[in-house]
PDB file of C-alpha atoms and ligand atoms in Angstrom:
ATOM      1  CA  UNK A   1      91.050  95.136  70.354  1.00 98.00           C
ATOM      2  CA  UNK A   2      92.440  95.266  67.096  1.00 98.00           C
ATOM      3  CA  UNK A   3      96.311  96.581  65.844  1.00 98.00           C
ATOM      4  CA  UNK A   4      96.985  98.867  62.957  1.00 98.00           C
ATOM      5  CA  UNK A   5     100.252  98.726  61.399  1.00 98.00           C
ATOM      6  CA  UNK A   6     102.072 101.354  59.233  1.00 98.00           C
ATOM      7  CA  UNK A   7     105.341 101.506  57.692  1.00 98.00           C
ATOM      8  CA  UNK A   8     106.387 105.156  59.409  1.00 98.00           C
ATOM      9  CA  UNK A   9     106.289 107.145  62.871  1.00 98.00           C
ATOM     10  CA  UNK A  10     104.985 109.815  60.997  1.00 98.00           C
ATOM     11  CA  UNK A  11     101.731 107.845  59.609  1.00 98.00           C
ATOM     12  CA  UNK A  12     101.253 106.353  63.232  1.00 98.00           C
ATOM     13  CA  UNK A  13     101.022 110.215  64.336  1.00 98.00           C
ATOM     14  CA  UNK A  14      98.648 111.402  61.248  1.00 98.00           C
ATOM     15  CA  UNK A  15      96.009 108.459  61.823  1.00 98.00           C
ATOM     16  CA  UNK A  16      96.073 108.986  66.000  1.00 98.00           C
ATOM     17  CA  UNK A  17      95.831 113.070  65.261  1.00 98.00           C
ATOM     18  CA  UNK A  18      93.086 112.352  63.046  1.00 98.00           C
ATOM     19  CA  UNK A  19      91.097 110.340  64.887  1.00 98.00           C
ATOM     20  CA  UNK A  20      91.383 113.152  67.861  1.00 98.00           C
ATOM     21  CA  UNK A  21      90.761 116.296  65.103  1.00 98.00           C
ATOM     22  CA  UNK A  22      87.644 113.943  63.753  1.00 98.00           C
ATOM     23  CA  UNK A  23      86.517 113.830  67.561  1.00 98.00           C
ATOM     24  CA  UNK A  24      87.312 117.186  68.475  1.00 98.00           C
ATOM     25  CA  UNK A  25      85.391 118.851  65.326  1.00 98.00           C
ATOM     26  CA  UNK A  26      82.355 116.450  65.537  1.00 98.00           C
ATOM     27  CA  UNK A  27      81.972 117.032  69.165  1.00 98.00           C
ATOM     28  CA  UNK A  28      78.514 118.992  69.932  1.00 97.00           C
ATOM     29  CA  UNK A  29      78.999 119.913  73.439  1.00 97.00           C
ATOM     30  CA  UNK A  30      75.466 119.992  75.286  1.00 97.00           C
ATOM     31  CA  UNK A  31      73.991 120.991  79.218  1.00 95.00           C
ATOM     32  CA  UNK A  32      74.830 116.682  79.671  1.00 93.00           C
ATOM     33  CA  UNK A  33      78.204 116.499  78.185  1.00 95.00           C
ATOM     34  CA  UNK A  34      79.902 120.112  78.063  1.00 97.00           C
ATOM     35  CA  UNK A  35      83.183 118.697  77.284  1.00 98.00           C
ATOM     36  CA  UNK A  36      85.289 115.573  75.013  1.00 98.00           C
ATOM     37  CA  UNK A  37      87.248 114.468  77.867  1.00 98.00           C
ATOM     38  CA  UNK A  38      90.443 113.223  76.362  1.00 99.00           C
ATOM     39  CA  UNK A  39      92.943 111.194  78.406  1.00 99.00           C
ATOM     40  CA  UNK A  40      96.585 112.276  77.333  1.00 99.00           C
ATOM     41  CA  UNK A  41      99.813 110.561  77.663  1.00 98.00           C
ATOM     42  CA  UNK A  42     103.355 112.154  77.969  1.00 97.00           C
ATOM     43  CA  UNK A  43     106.986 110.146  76.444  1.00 96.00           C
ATOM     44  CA  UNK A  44     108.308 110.361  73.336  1.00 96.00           C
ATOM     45  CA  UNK A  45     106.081 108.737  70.918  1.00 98.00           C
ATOM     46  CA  UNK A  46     103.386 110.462  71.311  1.00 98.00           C
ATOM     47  CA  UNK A  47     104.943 113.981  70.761  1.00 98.00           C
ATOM     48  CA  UNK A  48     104.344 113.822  66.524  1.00 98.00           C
ATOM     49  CA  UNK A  49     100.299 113.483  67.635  1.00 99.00           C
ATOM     50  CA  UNK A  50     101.037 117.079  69.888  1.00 99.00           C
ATOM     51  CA  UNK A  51     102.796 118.430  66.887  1.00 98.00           C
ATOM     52  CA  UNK A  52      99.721 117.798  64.490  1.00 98.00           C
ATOM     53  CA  UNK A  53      97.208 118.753  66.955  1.00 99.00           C
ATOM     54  CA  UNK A  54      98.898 122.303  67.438  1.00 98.00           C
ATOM     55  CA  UNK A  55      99.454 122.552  63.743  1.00 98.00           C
ATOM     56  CA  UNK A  56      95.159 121.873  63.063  1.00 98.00           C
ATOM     57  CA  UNK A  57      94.499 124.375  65.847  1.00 98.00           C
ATOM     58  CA  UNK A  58      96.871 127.005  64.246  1.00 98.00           C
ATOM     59  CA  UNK A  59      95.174 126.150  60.190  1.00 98.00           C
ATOM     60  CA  UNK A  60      91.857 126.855  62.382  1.00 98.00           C
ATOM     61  CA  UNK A  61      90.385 123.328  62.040  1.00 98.00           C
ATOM     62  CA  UNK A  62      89.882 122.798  65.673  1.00 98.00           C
ATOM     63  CA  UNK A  63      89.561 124.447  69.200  1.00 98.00           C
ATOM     64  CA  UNK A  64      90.089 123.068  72.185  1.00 98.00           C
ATOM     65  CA  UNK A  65      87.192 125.453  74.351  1.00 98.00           C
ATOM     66  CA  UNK A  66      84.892 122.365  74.500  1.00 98.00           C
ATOM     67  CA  UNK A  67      88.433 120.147  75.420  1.00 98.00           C
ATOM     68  CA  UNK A  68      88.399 118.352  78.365  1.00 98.00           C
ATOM     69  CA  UNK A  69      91.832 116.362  79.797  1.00 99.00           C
ATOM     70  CA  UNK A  70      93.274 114.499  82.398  1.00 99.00           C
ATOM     71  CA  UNK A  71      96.769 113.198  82.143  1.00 98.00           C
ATOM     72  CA  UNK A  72      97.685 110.090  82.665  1.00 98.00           C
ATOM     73  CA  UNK A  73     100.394 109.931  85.192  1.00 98.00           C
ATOM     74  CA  UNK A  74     102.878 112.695  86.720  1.00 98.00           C
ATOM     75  CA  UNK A  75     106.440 112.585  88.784  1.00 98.00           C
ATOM     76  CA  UNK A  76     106.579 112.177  92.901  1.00 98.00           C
ATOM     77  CA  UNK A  77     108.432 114.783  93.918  1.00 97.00           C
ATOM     78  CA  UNK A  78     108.578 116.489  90.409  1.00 97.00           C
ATOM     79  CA  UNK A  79     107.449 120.361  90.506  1.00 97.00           C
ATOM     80  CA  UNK A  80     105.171 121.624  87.804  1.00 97.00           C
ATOM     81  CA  UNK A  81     107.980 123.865  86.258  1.00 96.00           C
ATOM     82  CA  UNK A  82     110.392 121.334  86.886  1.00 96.00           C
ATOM     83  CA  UNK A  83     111.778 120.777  82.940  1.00 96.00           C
ATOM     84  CA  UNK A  84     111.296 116.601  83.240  1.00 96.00           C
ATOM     85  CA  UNK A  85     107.661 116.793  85.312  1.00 97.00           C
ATOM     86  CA  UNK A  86     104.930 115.711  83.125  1.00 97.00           C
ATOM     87  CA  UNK A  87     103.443 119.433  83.461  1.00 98.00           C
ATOM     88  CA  UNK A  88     105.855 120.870  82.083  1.00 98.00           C
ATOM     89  CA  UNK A  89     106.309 118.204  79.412  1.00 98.00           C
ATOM     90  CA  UNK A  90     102.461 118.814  78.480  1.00 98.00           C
ATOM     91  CA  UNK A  91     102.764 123.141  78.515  1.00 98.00           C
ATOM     92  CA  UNK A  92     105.183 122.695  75.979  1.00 98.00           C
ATOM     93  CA  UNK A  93     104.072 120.142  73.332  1.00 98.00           C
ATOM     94  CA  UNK A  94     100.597 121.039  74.020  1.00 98.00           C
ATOM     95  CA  UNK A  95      98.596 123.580  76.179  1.00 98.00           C
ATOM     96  CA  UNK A  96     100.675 126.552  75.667  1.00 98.00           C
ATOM     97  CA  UNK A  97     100.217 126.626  71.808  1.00 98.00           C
ATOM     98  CA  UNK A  98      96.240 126.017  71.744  1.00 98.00           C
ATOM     99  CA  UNK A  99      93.054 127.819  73.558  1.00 98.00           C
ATOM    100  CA  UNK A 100      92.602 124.845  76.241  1.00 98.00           C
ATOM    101  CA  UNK A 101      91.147 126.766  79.093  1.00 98.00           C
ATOM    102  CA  UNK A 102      93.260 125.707  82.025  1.00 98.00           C
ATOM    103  CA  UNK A 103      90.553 124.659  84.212  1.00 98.00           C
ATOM    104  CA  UNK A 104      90.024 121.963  81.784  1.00 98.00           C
ATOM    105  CA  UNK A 105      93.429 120.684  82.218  1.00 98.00           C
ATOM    106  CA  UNK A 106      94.011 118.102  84.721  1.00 98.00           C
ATOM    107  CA  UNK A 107      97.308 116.305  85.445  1.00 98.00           C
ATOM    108  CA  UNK A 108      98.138 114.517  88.769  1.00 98.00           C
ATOM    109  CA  UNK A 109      99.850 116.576  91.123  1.00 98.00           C
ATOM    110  CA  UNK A 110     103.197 115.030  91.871  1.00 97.00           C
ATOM    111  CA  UNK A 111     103.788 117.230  94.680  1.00 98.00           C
ATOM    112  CA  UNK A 112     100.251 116.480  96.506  1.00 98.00           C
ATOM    113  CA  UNK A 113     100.567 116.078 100.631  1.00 97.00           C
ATOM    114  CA  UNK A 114      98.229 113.263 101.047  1.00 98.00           C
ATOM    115  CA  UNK A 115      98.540 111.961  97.740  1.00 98.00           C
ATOM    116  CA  UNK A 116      96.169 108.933  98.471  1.00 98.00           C
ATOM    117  CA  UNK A 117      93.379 111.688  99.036  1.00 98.00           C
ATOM    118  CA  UNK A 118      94.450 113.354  95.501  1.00 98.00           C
ATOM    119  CA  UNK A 119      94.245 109.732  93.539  1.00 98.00           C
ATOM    120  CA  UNK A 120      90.532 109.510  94.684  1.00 98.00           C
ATOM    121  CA  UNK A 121      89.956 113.293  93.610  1.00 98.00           C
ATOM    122  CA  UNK A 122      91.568 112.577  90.300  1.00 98.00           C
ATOM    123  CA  UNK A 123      89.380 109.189  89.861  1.00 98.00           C
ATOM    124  CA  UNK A 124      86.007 111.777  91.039  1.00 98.00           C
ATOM    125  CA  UNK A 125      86.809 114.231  88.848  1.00 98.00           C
ATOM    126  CA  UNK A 126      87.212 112.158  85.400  1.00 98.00           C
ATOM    127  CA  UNK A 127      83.988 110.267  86.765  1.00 97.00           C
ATOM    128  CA  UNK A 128      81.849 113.973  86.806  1.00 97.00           C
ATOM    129  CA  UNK A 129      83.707 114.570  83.620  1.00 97.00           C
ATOM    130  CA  UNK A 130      81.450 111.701  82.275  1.00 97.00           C
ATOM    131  CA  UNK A 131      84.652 109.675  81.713  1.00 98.00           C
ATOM    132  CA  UNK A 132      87.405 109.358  79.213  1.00 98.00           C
ATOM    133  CA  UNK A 133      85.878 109.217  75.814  1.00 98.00           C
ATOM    134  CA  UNK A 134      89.443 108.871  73.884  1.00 98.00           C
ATOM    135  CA  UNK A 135      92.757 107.642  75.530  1.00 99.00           C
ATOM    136  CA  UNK A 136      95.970 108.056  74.296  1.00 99.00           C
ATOM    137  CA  UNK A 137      98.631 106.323  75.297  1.00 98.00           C
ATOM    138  CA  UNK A 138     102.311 105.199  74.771  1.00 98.00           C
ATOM    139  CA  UNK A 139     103.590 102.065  76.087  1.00 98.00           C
ATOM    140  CA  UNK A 140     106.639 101.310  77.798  1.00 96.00           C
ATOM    141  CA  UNK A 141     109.477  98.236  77.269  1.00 95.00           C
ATOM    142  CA  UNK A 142     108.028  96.600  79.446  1.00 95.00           C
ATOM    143  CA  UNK A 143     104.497  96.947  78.732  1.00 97.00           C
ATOM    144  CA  UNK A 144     103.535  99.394  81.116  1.00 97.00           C
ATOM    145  CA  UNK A 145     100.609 101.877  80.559  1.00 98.00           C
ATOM    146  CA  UNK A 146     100.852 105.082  81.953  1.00 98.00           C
ATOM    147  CA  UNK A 147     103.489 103.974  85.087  1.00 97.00           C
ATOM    148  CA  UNK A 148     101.372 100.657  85.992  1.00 97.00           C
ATOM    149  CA  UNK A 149     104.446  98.483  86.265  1.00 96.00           C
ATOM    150  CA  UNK A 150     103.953  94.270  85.580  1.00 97.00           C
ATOM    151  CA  UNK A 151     101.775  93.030  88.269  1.00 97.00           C
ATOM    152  CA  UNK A 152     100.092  96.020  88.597  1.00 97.00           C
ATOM    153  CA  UNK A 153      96.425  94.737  89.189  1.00 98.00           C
ATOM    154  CA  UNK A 154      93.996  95.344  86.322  1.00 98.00           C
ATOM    155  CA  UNK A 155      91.089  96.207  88.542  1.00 98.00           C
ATOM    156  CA  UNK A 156      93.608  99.594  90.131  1.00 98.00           C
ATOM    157  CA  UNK A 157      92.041 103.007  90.019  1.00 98.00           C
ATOM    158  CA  UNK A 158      94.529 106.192  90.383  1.00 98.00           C
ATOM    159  CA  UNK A 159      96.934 105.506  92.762  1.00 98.00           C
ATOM    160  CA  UNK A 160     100.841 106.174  93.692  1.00 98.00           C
ATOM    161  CA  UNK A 161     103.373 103.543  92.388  1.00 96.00           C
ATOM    162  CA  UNK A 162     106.862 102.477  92.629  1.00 96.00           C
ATOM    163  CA  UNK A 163     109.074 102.638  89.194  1.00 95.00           C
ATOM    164  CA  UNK A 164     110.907  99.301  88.003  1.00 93.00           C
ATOM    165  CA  UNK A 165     114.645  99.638  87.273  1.00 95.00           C
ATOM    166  CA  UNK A 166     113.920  99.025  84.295  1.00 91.00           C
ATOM    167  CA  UNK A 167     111.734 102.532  83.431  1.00 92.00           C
ATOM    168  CA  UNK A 168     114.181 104.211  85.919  1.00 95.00           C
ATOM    169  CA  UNK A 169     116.651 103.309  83.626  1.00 94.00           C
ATOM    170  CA  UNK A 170     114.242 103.687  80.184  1.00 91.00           C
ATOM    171  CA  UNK A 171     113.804 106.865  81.411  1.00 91.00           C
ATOM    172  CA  UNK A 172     117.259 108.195  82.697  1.00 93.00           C
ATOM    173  CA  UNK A 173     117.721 109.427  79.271  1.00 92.00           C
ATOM    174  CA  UNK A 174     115.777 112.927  80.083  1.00 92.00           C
ATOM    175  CA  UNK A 175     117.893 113.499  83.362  1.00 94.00           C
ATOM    176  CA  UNK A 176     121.573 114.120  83.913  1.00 94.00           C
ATOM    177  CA  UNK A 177     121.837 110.764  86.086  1.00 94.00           C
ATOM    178  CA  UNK A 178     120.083 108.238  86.938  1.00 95.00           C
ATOM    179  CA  UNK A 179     119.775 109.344  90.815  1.00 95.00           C
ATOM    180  CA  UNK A 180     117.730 112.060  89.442  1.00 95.00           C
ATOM    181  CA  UNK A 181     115.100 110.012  88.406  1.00 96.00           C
ATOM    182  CA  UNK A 182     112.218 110.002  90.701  1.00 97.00           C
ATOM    183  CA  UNK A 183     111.316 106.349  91.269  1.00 97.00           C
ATOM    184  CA  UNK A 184     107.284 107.125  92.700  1.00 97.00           C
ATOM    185  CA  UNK A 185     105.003 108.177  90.228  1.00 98.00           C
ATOM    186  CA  UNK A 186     100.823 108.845  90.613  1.00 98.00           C
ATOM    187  CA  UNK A 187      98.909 107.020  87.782  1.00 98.00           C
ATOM    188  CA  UNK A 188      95.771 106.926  86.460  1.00 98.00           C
ATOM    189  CA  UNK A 189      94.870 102.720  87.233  1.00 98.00           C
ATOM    190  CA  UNK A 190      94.958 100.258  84.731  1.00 98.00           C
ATOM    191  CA  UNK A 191      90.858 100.361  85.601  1.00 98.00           C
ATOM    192  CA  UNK A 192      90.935 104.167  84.811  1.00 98.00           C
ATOM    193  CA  UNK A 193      92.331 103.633  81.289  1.00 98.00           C
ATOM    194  CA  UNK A 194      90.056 100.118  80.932  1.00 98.00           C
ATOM    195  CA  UNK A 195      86.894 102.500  81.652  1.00 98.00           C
ATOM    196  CA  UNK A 196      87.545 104.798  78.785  1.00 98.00           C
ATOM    197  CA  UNK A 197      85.262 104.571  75.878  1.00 98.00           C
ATOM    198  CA  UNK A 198      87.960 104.096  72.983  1.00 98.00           C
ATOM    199  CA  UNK A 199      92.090 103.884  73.950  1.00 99.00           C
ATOM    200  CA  UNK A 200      94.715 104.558  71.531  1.00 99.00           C
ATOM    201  CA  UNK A 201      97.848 102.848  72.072  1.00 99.00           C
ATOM    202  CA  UNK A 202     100.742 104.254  69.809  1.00 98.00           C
ATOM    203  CA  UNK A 203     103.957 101.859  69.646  1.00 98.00           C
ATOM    204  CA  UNK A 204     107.147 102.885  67.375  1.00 98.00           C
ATOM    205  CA  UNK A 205     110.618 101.582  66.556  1.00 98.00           C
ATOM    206  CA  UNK A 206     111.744  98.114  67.731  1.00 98.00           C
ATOM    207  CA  UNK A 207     112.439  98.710  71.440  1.00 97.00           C
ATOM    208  CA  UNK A 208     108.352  98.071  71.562  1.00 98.00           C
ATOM    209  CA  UNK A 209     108.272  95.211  69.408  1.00 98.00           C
ATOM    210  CA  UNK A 210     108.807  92.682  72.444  1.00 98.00           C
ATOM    211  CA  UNK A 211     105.869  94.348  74.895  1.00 98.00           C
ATOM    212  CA  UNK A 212     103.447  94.938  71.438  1.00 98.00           C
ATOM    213  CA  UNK A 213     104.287  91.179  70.493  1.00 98.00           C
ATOM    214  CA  UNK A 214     103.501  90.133  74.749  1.00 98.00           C
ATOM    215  CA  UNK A 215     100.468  92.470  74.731  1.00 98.00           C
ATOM    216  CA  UNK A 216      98.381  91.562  71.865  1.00 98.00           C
ATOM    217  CA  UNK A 217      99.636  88.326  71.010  1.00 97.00           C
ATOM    218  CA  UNK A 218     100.096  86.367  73.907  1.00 98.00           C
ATOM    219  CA  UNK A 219      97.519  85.486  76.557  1.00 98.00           C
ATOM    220  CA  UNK A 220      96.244  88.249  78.937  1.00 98.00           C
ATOM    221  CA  UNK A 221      98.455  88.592  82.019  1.00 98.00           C
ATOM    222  CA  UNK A 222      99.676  90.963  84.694  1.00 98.00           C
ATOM    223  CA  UNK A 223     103.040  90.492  83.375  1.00 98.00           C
ATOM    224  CA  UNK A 224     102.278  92.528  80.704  1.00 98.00           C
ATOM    225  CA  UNK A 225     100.429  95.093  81.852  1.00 98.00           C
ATOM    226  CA  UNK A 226      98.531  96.912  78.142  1.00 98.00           C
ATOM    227  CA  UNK A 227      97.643  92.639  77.377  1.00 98.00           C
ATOM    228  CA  UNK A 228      94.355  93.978  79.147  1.00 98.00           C
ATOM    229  CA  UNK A 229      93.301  95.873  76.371  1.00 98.00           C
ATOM    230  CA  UNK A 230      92.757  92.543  74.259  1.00 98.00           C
ATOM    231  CA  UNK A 231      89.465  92.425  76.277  1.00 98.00           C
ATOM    232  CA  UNK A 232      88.536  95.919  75.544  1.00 98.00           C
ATOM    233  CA  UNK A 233      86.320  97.284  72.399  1.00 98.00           C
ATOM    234  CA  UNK A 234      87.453  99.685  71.212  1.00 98.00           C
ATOM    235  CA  UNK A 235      91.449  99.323  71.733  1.00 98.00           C
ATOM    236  CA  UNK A 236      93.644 100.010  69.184  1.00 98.00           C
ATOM    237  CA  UNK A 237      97.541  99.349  69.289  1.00 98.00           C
ATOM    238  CA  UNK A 238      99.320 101.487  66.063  1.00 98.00           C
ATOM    239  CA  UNK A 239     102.523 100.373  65.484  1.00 98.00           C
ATOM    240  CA  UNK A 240     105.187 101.545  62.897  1.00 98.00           C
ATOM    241  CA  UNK A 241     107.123  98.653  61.501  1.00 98.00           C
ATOM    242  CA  UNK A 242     109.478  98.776  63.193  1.00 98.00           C
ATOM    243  CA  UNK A 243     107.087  97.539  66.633  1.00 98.00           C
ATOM    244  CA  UNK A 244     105.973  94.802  64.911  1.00 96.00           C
ATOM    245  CA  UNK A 245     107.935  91.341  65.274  1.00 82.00           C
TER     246      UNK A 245
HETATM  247  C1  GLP B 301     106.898 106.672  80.562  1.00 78.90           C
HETATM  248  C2  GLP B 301     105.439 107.120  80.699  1.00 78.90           C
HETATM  249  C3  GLP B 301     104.527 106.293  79.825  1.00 78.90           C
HETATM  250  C4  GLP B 301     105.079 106.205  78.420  1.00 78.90           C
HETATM  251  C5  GLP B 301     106.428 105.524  78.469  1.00 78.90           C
HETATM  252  C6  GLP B 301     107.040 105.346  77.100  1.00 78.90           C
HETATM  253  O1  GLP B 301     107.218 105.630  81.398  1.00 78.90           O
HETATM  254  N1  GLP B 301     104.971 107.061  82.034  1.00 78.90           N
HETATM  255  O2  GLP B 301     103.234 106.877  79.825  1.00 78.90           O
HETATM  256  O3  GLP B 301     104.193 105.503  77.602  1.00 78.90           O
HETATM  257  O4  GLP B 301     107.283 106.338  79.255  1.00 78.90           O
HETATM  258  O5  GLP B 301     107.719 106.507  76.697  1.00 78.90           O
HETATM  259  P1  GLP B 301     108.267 106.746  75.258  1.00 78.90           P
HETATM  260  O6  GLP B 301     107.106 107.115  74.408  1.00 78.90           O
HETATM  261  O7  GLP B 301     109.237 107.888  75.405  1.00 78.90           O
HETATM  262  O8  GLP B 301     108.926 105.496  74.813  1.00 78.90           O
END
């Protein structure tokens, strides 16, 4: 694990969009590995990386035929064209504006019937994929990656989860109350995003400073859930200033 630190939002976004162009352009597709299976987060932060990925598909530098993704978590209860559902969310800062063919795109389905059969499909599917070769990810107040809340065990594939009150209320901002905030969520596992070959965490302005300081200074713990990535590789946390104490 290591952290990168820059003074602005904007160079967190160029060095995470260029380390996805640089795998995205380098990627030689073959009969074993048709696809770069990239693991993509929704929120705020990451939504500068979206804007230079569009903006290097529209210069020409890279296509996203030989894209593979699977999102990282999605709304119980949320429909796809509902405006604060993950899908949505992801057709407009992404998929809409580049040549991703849709069968590529995978997002958890929200809406499923039996959702614990859809969390094993999702977990299958990334598996024939031949696994998550980048992950991006933002991180919540309280440490959470993707919606695995504190306590949340590490060793969790895909699954359906309860929301805290406190990313109900984190994320009230994008509804017109808080009742409207769905409080299930699916999520890729905190094993999912441990299993991926390299995992980008991006971290700006001081509202993050508290879970970056918990996850990759103090000692690994459930509490805070992205302090797991202090075992892994090829983990990077990029931080502005700002997310730095
Ligand atoms: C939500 C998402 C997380 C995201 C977090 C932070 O809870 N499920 O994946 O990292 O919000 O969002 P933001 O980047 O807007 O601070």
């Amino acid at each position: 694990m290591k952290v990168i630190s820059f003074e602005t939002v904007s160079e967190v976004a160029d060095y995470a969009a260029g380390e996805m162009i640089k795998a995205i352009k380098t990627f030689v597709p073959t009969e074993a590995k048709p696809y770069l299976v990239l693991g993509l987060p929704t929120g705020s932060t990451p939504i500068p990386v979206y804007e230079r990925l569009v903006q290097a598909y529209n210069n020409g530098d890279i296509s996203f035929k030989n894209v593979k993704t699977f999102n990282m978590d999605e709304y119980v209860g949320l429909t796809p064209d509902h405006p604060q559902s993950y899908h949505y969310f992801m057709q407009e800062n992404l998929f809409k504006h580049v040549d991703i063919h849709p069968e590529n795109i995978n997002i958890p389905d929200g809406m499923a019937d039996d959702i614990p059969a859809f969390c094993r499909a999702y977990e299958m599917a990334i598996q024939n994929a031949g696994g998550i070769d980048i992950q991006l990810a933002g991180i919540g107040e309280n440490g959470h990656l993707a919606f695995n809340e504190p306590n949340t065990p590490f060793d969790m594939p895909t699954h359906e989860q309860g929301l805290t009150q406190s990313t109900i209320q984190a994320n009230a901002r994008f509804f017109d109350k808080i009742e409207d905030v769905p409080t299930r969520a699916v999520t890729i596992g905190l094993k999912t995003i441990f299993d991926a070959r390299r995992v980008i965490v991006l971290a700006t302005g001081p509202k993050k400073a508290e879970a970056i300081r918990l996850a990759t200074q103090a000692p690994v713990s459930v509490n805070c859930p992205a302090s797991m990535l202090q075992n892994h590789e090829y983990a990077e946390f990029v931080c502005d200033k700002a997310a730095i104490k």
